[in-house]
Coordinates of C-alpha atoms and ligand atoms in Angstrom, one line a residue:
M22 CA 82.9 95.3 114.3
S23 CA 82.0 91.8 113.6
D24 CA 84.4 90.3 111.4
R25 CA 86.1 87.4 112.6
R26 CA 89.4 89.1 114.0
T27 CA 87.2 90.4 116.7
F28 CA 86.7 86.9 117.8
I29 CA 90.2 86.0 118.2
K30 CA 91.5 86.6 121.6
R31 CA 95.1 86.3 122.3
T32 CA 95.3 85.5 125.8
A33 CA 98.2 84.9 128.6
L34 CA 96.0 82.6 130.7
G35 CA 97.1 79.6 128.9
A36 CA 93.7 78.3 128.9
T37 CA 91.0 78.5 126.3
L38 CA 87.9 81.0 127.2
A39 CA 84.6 79.6 127.0
P40 CA 82.5 81.5 124.1
A41 CA 79.9 82.4 126.7
L42 CA 82.4 84.3 128.8
L43 CA 83.4 86.3 125.7
G44 CA 79.8 87.0 124.5
C45 CA 80.1 85.8 121.3
E46 CA 79.1 82.3 119.5
E47 CA 82.4 81.5 117.7
V48 CA 85.8 81.9 119.3
A49 CA 89.3 80.9 117.8
T50 CA 91.3 81.6 121.1
E51 CA 94.9 81.7 120.5
S52 CA 96.3 80.3 124.0
V53 CA 99.8 82.3 124.7
P54 CA 101.8 80.6 127.8
A55 CA 102.7 83.9 129.8
V56 CA 106.6 84.3 130.0
R57 CA 107.9 86.6 132.4
P58 CA 110.1 88.5 132.9
V59 CA 111.3 89.5 129.3
A60 CA 114.2 91.8 128.3
L61 CA 114.3 92.4 124.6
S62 CA 116.5 94.9 123.0
T63 CA 118.1 95.9 119.6
W64 CA 121.5 94.9 118.2
N65 CA 124.3 93.0 119.8
H66 CA 125.0 95.7 122.3
G67 CA 121.4 94.6 123.7
L68 CA 123.4 91.5 125.3
P69 CA 125.0 93.3 128.0
A70 CA 121.9 95.7 128.1
N71 CA 119.5 92.6 128.7
E72 CA 121.9 91.4 131.6
A73 CA 121.5 94.8 133.5
A74 CA 118.1 94.7 133.0
W75 CA 117.8 91.0 134.1
E76 CA 119.0 91.8 137.5
I77 CA 116.4 94.0 138.4
L78 CA 113.7 92.0 136.6
W79 CA 114.5 88.5 138.1
Q80 CA 114.7 90.2 141.5
G81 CA 111.2 91.5 141.2
G82 CA 112.0 94.9 140.0
T83 CA 109.9 97.1 137.5
A84 CA 110.0 97.0 134.0
L85 CA 110.7 100.7 134.1
D86 CA 113.7 100.7 136.3
A87 CA 115.0 97.5 134.2
A88 CA 114.5 99.4 131.0
E89 CA 116.4 102.5 132.1
A90 CA 119.3 100.4 133.6
G91 CA 119.4 98.2 130.6
V92 CA 120.1 101.1 128.0
R93 CA 122.5 103.0 130.7
V94 CA 125.0 100.2 129.7
P95 CA 125.5 101.0 126.2
E96 CA 125.2 104.8 126.8
A97 CA 128.3 104.6 129.1
D98 CA 130.4 102.3 126.7
P99 CA 132.7 104.4 124.5
R100 CA 133.0 101.3 122.2
V101 CA 129.4 101.7 121.2
S102 CA 129.5 104.5 118.5
T103 CA 125.6 105.0 118.2
V104 CA 124.6 105.6 121.5
G105 CA 125.8 108.0 124.4
Y106 CA 129.5 108.6 125.2
G107 CA 131.6 107.8 122.2
G108 CA 128.6 108.1 119.8
L109 CA 129.4 109.6 116.2
P110 CA 129.0 113.2 116.0
D111 CA 126.7 115.3 113.7
R112 CA 128.7 117.0 110.6
D113 CA 129.9 119.9 112.9
G114 CA 131.5 117.4 115.3
A115 CA 128.9 117.7 118.1
V116 CA 127.6 114.6 119.8
T117 CA 123.9 115.2 120.5
L118 CA 121.5 112.5 121.8
D119 CA 118.2 111.7 121.7
A120 CA 116.3 109.5 124.2
C121 CA 112.8 108.4 125.5
I122 CA 111.1 106.4 128.0
M123 CA 107.8 104.9 128.4
D124 CA 105.8 103.0 131.4
H125 CA 102.9 101.0 132.1
E126 CA 100.5 103.6 132.6
G127 CA 101.2 105.4 129.6
R128 CA 103.5 107.9 131.3
C129 CA 106.6 109.3 129.0
G130 CA 109.5 111.4 128.8
S131 CA 111.6 112.5 126.3
V132 CA 115.0 114.7 125.7
A133 CA 116.3 115.6 122.0
F134 CA 119.4 117.1 120.8
L135 CA 120.9 117.0 124.4
K136 CA 124.6 117.4 124.4
N137 CA 127.4 116.7 127.3
I138 CA 125.2 114.3 129.3
M139 CA 126.1 110.5 129.5
H140 CA 122.8 109.5 130.6
P141 CA 120.1 110.9 128.4
I142 CA 117.6 108.0 129.2
S143 CA 118.0 109.2 133.0
V144 CA 117.1 112.4 132.0
A145 CA 114.3 111.5 129.7
R146 CA 112.8 109.7 132.9
K147 CA 113.4 113.0 135.1
V148 CA 111.3 114.8 132.6
M149 CA 108.4 112.3 132.8
E150 CA 108.7 112.0 136.7
E151 CA 109.6 115.6 137.4
T152 CA 107.6 117.9 134.9
P153 CA 104.5 118.1 133.5
H154 CA 106.0 117.8 130.0
V155 CA 106.9 115.0 127.7
M156 CA 109.6 116.4 125.7
L157 CA 112.4 118.9 126.4
V158 CA 115.0 119.6 123.6
G159 CA 118.5 121.3 123.2
E160 CA 119.7 123.9 125.6
G161 CA 116.2 123.7 128.0
A162 CA 116.8 119.9 128.1
L163 CA 120.6 120.5 129.0
Q164 CA 119.5 123.3 131.7
F165 CA 116.7 120.8 133.1
A166 CA 119.5 118.2 133.5
R167 CA 121.8 120.6 135.3
D168 CA 119.1 121.4 137.6
Q169 CA 118.5 117.8 138.3
G170 CA 122.0 117.3 139.3
F171 CA 123.5 115.6 136.3
S172 CA 127.1 116.4 135.4
E173 CA 128.6 117.4 132.3
T174 CA 131.2 115.5 130.0
S175 CA 132.5 115.5 127.1
L176 CA 130.9 112.7 124.9
L177 CA 133.4 112.9 121.8
T178 CA 135.9 110.4 122.1
P179 CA 139.3 110.8 120.6
E180 CA 138.8 107.7 118.3
V181 CA 135.5 109.1 117.4
E182 CA 136.8 112.5 116.6
A183 CA 139.3 111.1 114.3
L184 CA 136.8 109.3 112.5
W185 CA 134.6 112.5 112.1
R186 CA 137.9 114.4 110.7
R187 CA 138.3 111.6 108.2
W188 CA 134.9 111.8 107.2
K189 CA 135.1 115.8 107.1
A190 CA 138.1 115.6 104.8
E191 CA 136.4 113.1 102.4
S192 CA 133.5 115.5 102.2
G193 CA 131.0 113.1 103.6
P194 CA 127.7 112.6 101.6
A195 CA 124.7 114.4 102.1
R196 CA 123.0 111.4 103.7
P197 CA 125.1 109.2 105.6
P198 CA 125.4 105.5 104.0
I199 CA 122.8 103.3 105.8
N200 CA 124.6 100.3 107.6
V201 CA 125.0 98.7 111.0
E202 CA 128.2 100.7 111.7
N203 CA 126.6 103.9 112.0
H204 CA 122.8 102.7 112.6
D205 CA 122.6 101.1 116.0
T206 CA 120.2 102.6 118.5
I207 CA 119.3 100.9 121.4
G208 CA 115.7 100.2 122.1
M209 CA 114.5 98.2 124.9
L210 CA 111.4 96.6 126.0
T211 CA 110.9 94.9 129.3
L212 CA 108.0 92.6 130.8
D213 CA 108.2 92.4 134.5
Q214 CA 107.0 89.6 136.9
S215 CA 103.9 91.7 137.7
G216 CA 102.9 91.6 133.9
N217 CA 104.0 95.4 133.6
L218 CA 105.5 96.4 130.3
A219 CA 108.3 99.4 129.7
G220 CA 110.3 100.9 126.9
A221 CA 113.7 102.7 126.7
C222 CA 115.0 104.1 123.3
T223 CA 118.3 106.0 123.1
T224 CA 120.7 107.0 120.5
S225 CA 123.3 109.5 119.0
G226 CA 121.2 109.2 116.0
A227 CA 122.6 108.9 112.5
A228 CA 126.2 109.5 112.0
Y229 CA 127.1 113.0 110.6
K230 CA 123.4 114.3 110.6
Y231 CA 122.7 118.0 110.0
H232 CA 123.4 119.9 113.5
G233 CA 119.9 120.1 115.1
R234 CA 118.4 117.1 113.7
V235 CA 116.3 114.7 115.8
G236 CA 115.4 111.3 114.5
D237 CA 112.8 109.0 115.7
S238 CA 114.2 107.5 118.5
P239 CA 112.8 110.0 121.2
I240 CA 109.8 110.6 119.6
I241 CA 106.9 108.8 121.2
G242 CA 105.0 106.6 118.9
A243 CA 107.8 106.8 116.2
G244 CA 110.9 105.2 118.1
L245 CA 109.1 103.6 121.0
Y246 CA 105.4 103.0 122.0
V247 CA 104.2 101.0 124.9
D248 CA 100.3 100.2 125.6
N249 CA 100.4 97.9 128.7
A250 CA 96.8 96.3 127.4
V251 CA 98.5 95.1 124.2
G252 CA 102.8 95.6 123.9
G253 CA 105.3 97.8 122.9
A254 CA 107.8 98.5 120.1
T255 CA 110.8 100.1 119.4
A256 CA 112.6 100.9 116.3
T257 CA 116.1 101.4 114.8
G258 CA 117.2 102.8 111.3
W259 CA 116.5 105.6 109.3
G260 CA 114.6 107.5 111.5
E261 CA 112.9 110.0 109.0
A262 CA 111.2 107.0 107.6
V263 CA 110.1 105.8 111.0
I264 CA 108.8 109.2 111.6
R265 CA 107.0 109.2 108.5
A266 CA 104.9 106.0 109.3
V267 CA 104.7 106.7 113.2
G268 CA 106.5 103.2 113.3
C269 CA 106.0 102.0 116.5
F270 CA 102.6 103.4 117.5
L271 CA 101.6 101.3 114.1
V272 CA 103.3 98.3 115.3
V273 CA 101.1 98.3 118.3
E274 CA 98.1 98.9 116.8
F275 CA 98.7 96.0 114.6
M276 CA 99.1 93.5 117.6
R277 CA 96.1 95.2 119.0
Q278 CA 94.2 94.0 115.9
G279 CA 95.5 90.3 116.5
H280 CA 98.6 90.2 114.6
G281 CA 101.5 88.5 116.5
P282 CA 104.6 90.6 117.0
E283 CA 106.5 89.7 114.2
D284 CA 103.8 90.1 111.8
A285 CA 103.1 93.3 113.3
C286 CA 106.6 94.4 112.6
R287 CA 106.3 93.3 109.1
L288 CA 103.2 95.1 108.5
A289 CA 104.9 98.3 109.7
V290 CA 107.7 97.9 107.7
E291 CA 105.5 97.5 104.5
R292 CA 103.8 100.7 105.7
V293 CA 107.5 102.2 106.0
I294 CA 108.1 101.0 102.2
E295 CA 104.7 102.6 100.9
K296 CA 105.8 106.0 102.3
N297 CA 109.3 105.8 101.3
P298 CA 110.2 105.5 97.7
D299 CA 113.9 105.2 98.4
W300 CA 113.2 102.2 100.6
R301 CA 116.0 100.1 98.9
E302 CA 118.6 102.7 100.0
I303 CA 117.6 102.7 103.8
Q304 CA 117.3 100.3 106.9
V305 CA 114.4 100.1 109.2
G306 CA 114.1 97.5 111.7
F307 CA 111.0 97.3 114.3
L308 CA 111.2 95.0 117.5
A309 CA 108.0 94.2 119.4
L310 CA 107.1 92.5 122.8
T311 CA 103.5 91.3 123.8
K312 CA 102.0 91.3 127.2
A313 CA 102.2 87.9 127.2
G314 CA 106.0 87.6 126.6
E315 CA 105.8 87.0 122.9
Y316 CA 108.5 88.7 120.5
G317 CA 109.3 89.4 117.1
A318 CA 111.1 91.4 114.8
Y319 CA 111.0 92.5 110.9
C320 CA 113.4 94.8 109.0
I321 CA 113.7 96.2 105.6
A322 CA 117.4 94.6 104.7
P323 CA 119.1 91.7 106.4
G324 CA 121.8 92.4 109.0
F325 CA 119.3 93.6 112.0
N326 CA 119.4 91.5 115.1
F327 CA 118.3 91.4 118.8
A328 CA 118.9 90.1 121.9
V329 CA 116.1 88.6 124.0
Q330 CA 116.5 87.0 127.6
T331 CA 113.8 85.0 129.1
P332 CA 113.9 82.7 132.1
D333 CA 114.0 79.3 130.1
G334 CA 116.1 80.5 127.2
G335 CA 118.7 82.7 128.6
N336 CA 120.2 85.7 126.9
R337 CA 120.6 85.2 123.5
L338 CA 121.0 87.0 120.1
L339 CA 118.5 86.5 117.2
D340 CA 118.5 87.6 113.5
S341 CA 115.4 89.6 112.5
A342 CA 113.4 88.5 109.4
S343 CA 113.8 91.0 106.5
R344 CA 111.8 92.1 103.4
I345 CA 114.9 91.7 101.1
Ligands
LIG509 N1 117.0 105.4 114.4 C1 118.1 106.3 114.5 C2 117.9 107.8 114.0 O1 117.4 107.7 113.0 C3 119.3 105.7 114.3 C4 119.6 104.5 114.5 O2 118.7 103.4 114.8 O3 120.7 104.0 114.8 O4 118.4 108.7 114.9

């Protein structure tokens, strides 16, 4: 390939590389200061998640440990109705969880349609580390979790059960309305002091979904993707639309081609729009982090926000750019 983009090198060295070193005559080098560590995660509940991740990152811990520890915070928080304990159930009243994790070596683990386990992300990590597989679902995932020593607990809180009963009495819609109340997966991307990336994504999925439905969040490439040579991405929103576009893999590939993180997310949102004629009725948001610590987000409709923590800027919430 010999187009100009081939010659645009994004570098974390903070210095311009000599053309001769790159073996080409014309070089438009974009110097990007290396920022490390970084914790980046979706929605308001990303703030406390980042804090937990930061404790590990700041002490020199791994991106993988940080991502797992970070998303465990909303998983255990009953006030977060879209992740883990206290998550909104499916139409039958069952809370079923999806989660996946990926590290800097491209190793990954995932669980889907998992019931009664407070921390699906930690089960996903065990799948990655203790089995030759990537994904376990349903009864098999639960059996595996039991074998690994995870204890079972009811995830349906009385408050959430009351909401579900009301929804049922009002004979809820076939597809739940898309808004920030029922659509807040936590996806987290971390960059550690050694320059390695990892990611984690965990959710109770779309509220009042069909029993057995699995969304994008536990699907590597759809809800999460990490390539340590380039960057990582995670997704939130209507999972079916994200799966159709293999959204997070796409974001990372756009970054590999030289696009910055927000622009890569924007291009992936455009692809989602192309593939989903009903796009004005759905929300999809992508969040991305590069190897150099740059971050960005883009979504269909206003309302998606994310939390970022860096050494210089502290832990703060930012609004994503949007198409509408
Ligand atoms: N993406 C998730 C799903 O479709 C939902 C969400 O982001 O809240 O399961």
